[in-house]
């Protein structure tokens, strides 16, 4: 599993939270999105090439679809 610096992890968590709000069309608040992003980012395997290739926006859309937000 690839590890990130705290700064990079914080940046990615923030980007994921913003993407969750954007792609949910504001159906979830930023605070709730940040809470979800914090939990999810702790479990993400950054050595997964599919995630690295597709990026945060794809990941956010997939989360929204899975949880029917």
PDB file of N, CA and C in Angstrom:
ATOM      1  N   UNK A   1       0.842  -1.173   0.000  1.00  0.00           N
ATOM      2  CA  UNK A   1       0.000   0.000   0.000  1.00  0.00           C
ATOM      3  C   UNK A   1       0.888   1.237   0.000  1.00  0.00           C
ATOM      4  N   UNK A   2       0.611   2.158  -0.888  1.00  0.00           N
ATOM      5  CA  UNK A   2       1.359   3.395  -0.976  1.00  0.00           C
ATOM      6  C   UNK A   2       0.904   4.347   0.122  1.00  0.00           C
ATOM      7  N   UNK A   3       1.857   4.997   0.763  1.00  0.00           N
ATOM      8  CA  UNK A   3       1.500   5.955   1.808  1.00  0.00           C
ATOM      9  C   UNK A   3       1.685   7.371   1.292  1.00  0.00           C
ATOM     10  N   UNK A   4       0.928   8.286   1.853  1.00  0.00           N
ATOM     11  CA  UNK A   4       0.991   9.685   1.464  1.00  0.00           C
ATOM     12  C   UNK A   4       1.439  10.533   2.637  1.00  0.00           C
ATOM     13  N   UNK A   5       1.969  11.696   2.326  1.00  0.00           N
ATOM     14  CA  UNK A   5       2.249  12.643   3.396  1.00  0.00           C
ATOM     15  C   UNK A   5       0.912  13.166   3.920  1.00  0.00           C
ATOM     16  N   UNK A   6       0.918  13.691   5.123  1.00  0.00           N
ATOM     17  CA  UNK A   6      -0.321  14.243   5.693  1.00  0.00           C
ATOM     18  C   UNK A   6      -0.847  15.383   4.826  1.00  0.00           C
ATOM     19  N   UNK A   7       0.057  16.159   4.267  1.00  0.00           N
ATOM     20  CA  UNK A   7      -0.347  17.281   3.409  1.00  0.00           C
ATOM     21  C   UNK A   7      -1.061  16.778   2.157  1.00  0.00           C
ATOM     22  N   UNK A   8      -0.494  15.753   1.507  1.00  0.00           N
ATOM     23  CA  UNK A   8      -1.122  15.196   0.310  1.00  0.00           C
ATOM     24  C   UNK A   8      -2.450  14.530   0.636  1.00  0.00           C
ATOM     25  N   UNK A   9      -2.509  13.823   1.752  1.00  0.00           N
ATOM     26  CA  UNK A   9      -3.750  13.174   2.144  1.00  0.00           C
ATOM     27  C   UNK A   9      -4.828  14.219   2.424  1.00  0.00           C
ATOM     28  N   UNK A  10      -4.449  15.299   3.077  1.00  0.00           N
ATOM     29  CA  UNK A  10      -5.388  16.382   3.362  1.00  0.00           C
ATOM     30  C   UNK A  10      -5.890  17.021   2.069  1.00  0.00           C
ATOM     31  N   UNK A  11      -4.994  17.230   1.130  1.00  0.00           N
ATOM     32  CA  UNK A  11      -5.357  17.813  -0.158  1.00  0.00           C
ATOM     33  C   UNK A  11      -6.332  16.907  -0.910  1.00  0.00           C
ATOM     34  N   UNK A  12      -6.030  15.621  -0.963  1.00  0.00           N
ATOM     35  CA  UNK A  12      -6.910  14.677  -1.658  1.00  0.00           C
ATOM     36  C   UNK A  12      -8.268  14.552  -0.967  1.00  0.00           C
ATOM     37  N   UNK A  13      -8.275  14.574   0.355  1.00  0.00           N
ATOM     38  CA  UNK A  13      -9.531  14.509   1.100  1.00  0.00           C
ATOM     39  C   UNK A  13     -10.382  15.729   0.788  1.00  0.00           C
ATOM     40  N   UNK A  14      -9.759  16.891   0.763  1.00  0.00           N
ATOM     41  CA  UNK A  14     -10.464  18.130   0.437  1.00  0.00           C
ATOM     42  C   UNK A  14     -11.020  18.083  -0.988  1.00  0.00           C
ATOM     43  N   UNK A  15     -10.220  17.606  -1.927  1.00  0.00           N
ATOM     44  CA  UNK A  15     -10.669  17.502  -3.317  1.00  0.00           C
ATOM     45  C   UNK A  15     -11.831  16.525  -3.447  1.00  0.00           C
ATOM     46  N   UNK A  16     -11.754  15.408  -2.731  1.00  0.00           N
ATOM     47  CA  UNK A  16     -12.834  14.424  -2.780  1.00  0.00           C
ATOM     48  C   UNK A  16     -14.110  15.013  -2.192  1.00  0.00           C
ATOM     49  N   UNK A  17     -14.003  15.723  -1.085  1.00  0.00           N
ATOM     50  CA  UNK A  17     -15.185  16.340  -0.464  1.00  0.00           C
ATOM     51  C   UNK A  17     -15.840  17.333  -1.425  1.00  0.00           C
ATOM     52  N   UNK A  18     -15.041  18.164  -2.064  1.00  0.00           N
ATOM     53  CA  UNK A  18     -15.581  19.132  -3.028  1.00  0.00           C
ATOM     54  C   UNK A  18     -16.239  18.422  -4.208  1.00  0.00           C
ATOM     55  N   UNK A  19     -15.615  17.351  -4.679  1.00  0.00           N
ATOM     56  CA  UNK A  19     -16.180  16.594  -5.798  1.00  0.00           C
ATOM     57  C   UNK A  19     -17.489  15.917  -5.397  1.00  0.00           C
ATOM     58  N   UNK A  20     -17.572  15.421  -4.169  1.00  0.00           N
ATOM     59  CA  UNK A  20     -18.814  14.798  -3.698  1.00  0.00           C
ATOM     60  C   UNK A  20     -19.954  15.810  -3.677  1.00  0.00           C
ATOM     61  N   UNK A  21     -19.671  17.015  -3.215  1.00  0.00           N
ATOM     62  CA  UNK A  21     -20.704  18.064  -3.199  1.00  0.00           C
ATOM     63  C   UNK A  21     -21.111  18.411  -4.629  1.00  0.00           C
ATOM     64  N   UNK A  22     -20.125  18.588  -5.488  1.00  0.00           N
ATOM     65  CA  UNK A  22     -20.390  18.976  -6.875  1.00  0.00           C
ATOM     66  C   UNK A  22     -21.210  17.919  -7.610  1.00  0.00           C
ATOM     67  N   UNK A  23     -20.779  16.676  -7.553  1.00  0.00           N
ATOM     68  CA  UNK A  23     -21.442  15.640  -8.335  1.00  0.00           C
ATOM     69  C   UNK A  23     -22.734  15.130  -7.703  1.00  0.00           C
ATOM     70  N   UNK A  24     -22.960  15.474  -6.436  1.00  0.00           N
ATOM     71  CA  UNK A  24     -24.253  15.153  -5.823  1.00  0.00           C
ATOM     72  C   UNK A  24     -25.230  16.300  -6.057  1.00  0.00           C
ATOM     73  N   UNK A  25     -24.769  17.313  -6.770  1.00  0.00           N
ATOM     74  CA  UNK A  25     -25.564  18.510  -7.059  1.00  0.00           C
ATOM     75  C   UNK A  25     -26.066  19.151  -5.768  1.00  0.00           C
ATOM     76  N   UNK A  26     -25.155  19.269  -4.813  1.00  0.00           N
ATOM     77  CA  UNK A  26     -25.403  19.897  -3.504  1.00  0.00           C
ATOM     78  C   UNK A  26     -26.451  19.182  -2.656  1.00  0.00           C
ATOM     79  N   UNK A  27     -26.698  17.909  -2.932  1.00  0.00           N
ATOM     80  CA  UNK A  27     -27.633  17.150  -2.089  1.00  0.00           C
ATOM     81  C   UNK A  27     -27.001  16.805  -0.749  1.00  0.00           C
ATOM     82  N   UNK A  28     -25.680  16.865  -0.678  1.00  0.00           N
ATOM     83  CA  UNK A  28     -25.016  16.689   0.614  1.00  0.00           C
ATOM     84  C   UNK A  28     -24.207  17.946   0.906  1.00  0.00           C
ATOM     85  N   UNK A  29     -24.096  18.267   2.161  1.00  0.00           N
ATOM     86  CA  UNK A  29     -23.352  19.465   2.560  1.00  0.00           C
ATOM     87  C   UNK A  29     -21.852  19.181   2.489  1.00  0.00           C
ATOM     88  N   UNK A  30     -21.080  20.257   2.478  1.00  0.00           N
ATOM     89  CA  UNK A  30     -19.633  20.090   2.461  1.00  0.00           C
ATOM     90  C   UNK A  30     -19.161  19.375   3.720  1.00  0.00           C
ATOM     91  N   UNK A  31     -19.763  19.693   4.859  1.00  0.00           N
ATOM     92  CA  UNK A  31     -19.348  19.050   6.120  1.00  0.00           C
ATOM     93  C   UNK A  31     -19.574  17.543   6.072  1.00  0.00           C
ATOM     94  N   UNK A  32     -20.717  17.123   5.546  1.00  0.00           N
ATOM     95  CA  UNK A  32     -21.002  15.687   5.430  1.00  0.00           C
ATOM     96  C   UNK A  32     -20.053  15.050   4.408  1.00  0.00           C
ATOM     97  N   UNK A  33     -19.815  15.737   3.310  1.00  0.00           N
ATOM     98  CA  UNK A  33     -18.902  15.228   2.283  1.00  0.00           C
ATOM     99  C   UNK A  33     -17.491  15.085   2.837  1.00  0.00           C
ATOM    100  N   UNK A  34     -17.087  16.034   3.661  1.00  0.00           N
ATOM    101  CA  UNK A  34     -15.759  15.980   4.271  1.00  0.00           C
ATOM    102  C   UNK A  34     -15.658  14.793   5.232  1.00  0.00           C
ATOM    103  N   UNK A  35     -16.731  14.553   5.962  1.00  0.00           N
ATOM    104  CA  UNK A  35     -16.776  13.410   6.878  1.00  0.00           C
ATOM    105  C   UNK A  35     -16.642  12.095   6.098  1.00  0.00           C
ATOM    106  N   UNK A  36     -17.390  11.983   5.010  1.00  0.00           N
ATOM    107  CA  UNK A  36     -17.320  10.785   4.163  1.00  0.00           C
ATOM    108  C   UNK A  36     -15.923  10.654   3.566  1.00  0.00           C
ATOM    109  N   UNK A  37     -15.384  11.747   3.062  1.00  0.00           N
ATOM    110  CA  UNK A  37     -14.060  11.732   2.439  1.00  0.00           C
ATOM    111  C   UNK A  37     -12.984  11.299   3.427  1.00  0.00           C
ATOM    112  N   UNK A  38     -13.070  11.757   4.666  1.00  0.00           N
ATOM    113  CA  UNK A  38     -12.090  11.363   5.683  1.00  0.00           C
ATOM    114  C   UNK A  38     -12.116   9.865   5.924  1.00  0.00           C
ATOM    115  N   UNK A  39     -13.293   9.290   6.007  1.00  0.00           N
ATOM    116  CA  UNK A  39     -13.415   7.845   6.236  1.00  0.00           C
ATOM    117  C   UNK A  39     -12.906   7.072   5.025  1.00  0.00           C
ATOM    118  N   UNK A  40     -13.330   7.492   3.851  1.00  0.00           N
ATOM    119  CA  UNK A  40     -12.974   6.780   2.623  1.00  0.00           C
ATOM    120  C   UNK A  40     -11.477   6.849   2.354  1.00  0.00           C
ATOM    121  N   UNK A  41     -10.885   8.021   2.529  1.00  0.00           N
ATOM    122  CA  UNK A  41      -9.471   8.186   2.197  1.00  0.00           C
ATOM    123  C   UNK A  41      -8.562   7.359   3.097  1.00  0.00           C
ATOM    124  N   UNK A  42      -9.015   7.030   4.284  1.00  0.00           N
ATOM    125  CA  UNK A  42      -8.215   6.182   5.172  1.00  0.00           C
ATOM    126  C   UNK A  42      -8.159   4.746   4.675  1.00  0.00           C
ATOM    127  N   UNK A  43      -9.105   4.367   3.818  1.00  0.00           N
ATOM    128  CA  UNK A  43      -9.199   2.986   3.358  1.00  0.00           C
ATOM    129  C   UNK A  43      -8.750   2.790   1.912  1.00  0.00           C
ATOM    130  N   UNK A  44      -8.412   3.866   1.237  1.00  0.00           N
ATOM    131  CA  UNK A  44      -8.049   3.791  -0.173  1.00  0.00           C
ATOM    132  C   UNK A  44      -6.636   3.247  -0.335  1.00  0.00           C
ATOM    133  N   UNK A  45      -6.486   2.327  -1.264  1.00  0.00           N
ATOM    134  CA  UNK A  45      -5.173   1.787  -1.614  1.00  0.00           C
ATOM    135  C   UNK A  45      -4.632   2.607  -2.781  1.00  0.00           C
ATOM    136  N   UNK A  46      -3.708   3.500  -2.504  1.00  0.00           N
ATOM    137  CA  UNK A  46      -3.202   4.397  -3.531  1.00  0.00           C
ATOM    138  C   UNK A  46      -2.265   3.708  -4.518  1.00  0.00           C
ATOM    139  N   UNK A  47      -1.926   2.472  -4.258  1.00  0.00           N
ATOM    140  CA  UNK A  47      -1.120   1.739  -5.228  1.00  0.00           C
ATOM    141  C   UNK A  47      -2.004   1.096  -6.296  1.00  0.00           C
ATOM    142  N   UNK A  48      -3.321   1.211  -6.159  1.00  0.00           N
ATOM    143  CA  UNK A  48      -4.267   0.688  -7.143  1.00  0.00           C
ATOM    144  C   UNK A  48      -4.179   1.550  -8.401  1.00  0.00           C
ATOM    145  N   UNK A  49      -3.723   0.964  -9.486  1.00  0.00           N
ATOM    146  CA  UNK A  49      -3.498   1.739 -10.706  1.00  0.00           C
ATOM    147  C   UNK A  49      -4.793   2.272 -11.307  1.00  0.00           C
ATOM    148  N   UNK A  50      -5.911   1.578 -11.122  1.00  0.00           N
ATOM    149  CA  UNK A  50      -7.188   2.059 -11.664  1.00  0.00           C
ATOM    150  C   UNK A  50      -7.577   3.380 -11.014  1.00  0.00           C
ATOM    151  N   UNK A  51      -7.442   3.465  -9.715  1.00  0.00           N
ATOM    152  CA  UNK A  51      -7.771   4.705  -9.010  1.00  0.00           C
ATOM    153  C   UNK A  51      -6.810   5.816  -9.411  1.00  0.00           C
ATOM    154  N   UNK A  52      -5.546   5.493  -9.502  1.00  0.00           N
ATOM    155  CA  UNK A  52      -4.554   6.500  -9.885  1.00  0.00           C
ATOM    156  C   UNK A  52      -4.832   7.037 -11.286  1.00  0.00           C
ATOM    157  N   UNK A  53      -5.259   6.162 -12.168  1.00  0.00           N
ATOM    158  CA  UNK A  53      -5.515   6.550 -13.549  1.00  0.00           C
ATOM    159  C   UNK A  53      -6.802   7.366 -13.676  1.00  0.00           C
ATOM    160  N   UNK A  54      -7.859   6.962 -12.991  1.00  0.00           N
ATOM    161  CA  UNK A  54      -9.172   7.595 -13.170  1.00  0.00           C
ATOM    162  C   UNK A  54      -9.328   8.887 -12.393  1.00  0.00           C
ATOM    163  N   UNK A  55      -8.772   8.989 -11.212  1.00  0.00           N
ATOM    164  CA  UNK A  55      -8.772  10.239 -10.470  1.00  0.00           C
ATOM    165  C   UNK A  55      -9.921  10.437  -9.496  1.00  0.00           C
ATOM    166  N   UNK A  56      -9.873  11.580  -8.832  1.00  0.00           N
ATOM    167  CA  UNK A  56     -10.803  11.913  -7.753  1.00  0.00           C
ATOM    168  C   UNK A  56     -12.235  12.071  -8.259  1.00  0.00           C
ATOM    169  N   UNK A  57     -12.432  12.740  -9.391  1.00  0.00           N
ATOM    170  CA  UNK A  57     -13.797  12.948  -9.882  1.00  0.00           C
ATOM    171  C   UNK A  57     -14.491  11.626 -10.182  1.00  0.00           C
ATOM    172  N   UNK A  58     -13.784  10.707 -10.825  1.00  0.00           N
ATOM    173  CA  UNK A  58     -14.363   9.392 -11.095  1.00  0.00           C
ATOM    174  C   UNK A  58     -14.709   8.688  -9.788  1.00  0.00           C
ATOM    175  N   UNK A  59     -13.815   8.777  -8.818  1.00  0.00           N
ATOM    176  CA  UNK A  59     -14.018   8.137  -7.522  1.00  0.00           C
ATOM    177  C   UNK A  59     -15.245   8.727  -6.826  1.00  0.00           C
ATOM    178  N   UNK A  60     -15.394  10.047  -6.873  1.00  0.00           N
ATOM    179  CA  UNK A  60     -16.553  10.712  -6.257  1.00  0.00           C
ATOM    180  C   UNK A  60     -17.846  10.274  -6.936  1.00  0.00           C
ATOM    181  N   UNK A  61     -17.852  10.249  -8.262  1.00  0.00           N
ATOM    182  CA  UNK A  61     -19.055   9.814  -8.991  1.00  0.00           C
ATOM    183  C   UNK A  61     -19.410   8.380  -8.644  1.00  0.00           C
ATOM    184  N   UNK A  62     -18.408   7.527  -8.528  1.00  0.00           N
ATOM    185  CA  UNK A  62     -18.645   6.127  -8.184  1.00  0.00           C
ATOM    186  C   UNK A  62     -19.214   6.000  -6.768  1.00  0.00           C
ATOM    187  N   UNK A  63     -18.695   6.763  -5.829  1.00  0.00           N
ATOM    188  CA  UNK A  63     -19.228   6.750  -4.459  1.00  0.00           C
ATOM    189  C   UNK A  63     -20.685   7.193  -4.438  1.00  0.00           C
ATOM    190  N   UNK A  64     -20.984   8.253  -5.164  1.00  0.00           N
ATOM    191  CA  UNK A  64     -22.358   8.765  -5.211  1.00  0.00           C
ATOM    192  C   UNK A  64     -23.297   7.717  -5.797  1.00  0.00           C
ATOM    193  N   UNK A  65     -22.832   7.050  -6.853  1.00  0.00           N
ATOM    194  CA  UNK A  65     -23.659   6.013  -7.475  1.00  0.00           C
ATOM    195  C   UNK A  65     -23.872   4.841  -6.519  1.00  0.00           C
ATOM    196  N   UNK A  66     -22.828   4.419  -5.827  1.00  0.00           N
ATOM    197  CA  UNK A  66     -22.931   3.285  -4.905  1.00  0.00           C
ATOM    198  C   UNK A  66     -23.844   3.576  -3.729  1.00  0.00           C
ATOM    199  N   UNK A  67     -23.786   4.800  -3.223  1.00  0.00           N
ATOM    200  CA  UNK A  67     -24.574   5.145  -2.042  1.00  0.00           C
ATOM    201  C   UNK A  67     -25.879   5.842  -2.385  1.00  0.00           C
ATOM    202  N   UNK A  68     -26.130   5.995  -3.682  1.00  0.00           N
ATOM    203  CA  UNK A  68     -27.367   6.632  -4.159  1.00  0.00           C
ATOM    204  C   UNK A  68     -27.626   7.968  -3.471  1.00  0.00           C
ATOM    205  N   UNK A  69     -26.621   8.798  -3.491  1.00  0.00           N
ATOM    206  CA  UNK A  69     -26.730  10.130  -2.871  1.00  0.00           C
ATOM    207  C   UNK A  69     -27.516  11.031  -3.798  1.00  0.00           C
TER     208      UNK A  69
END
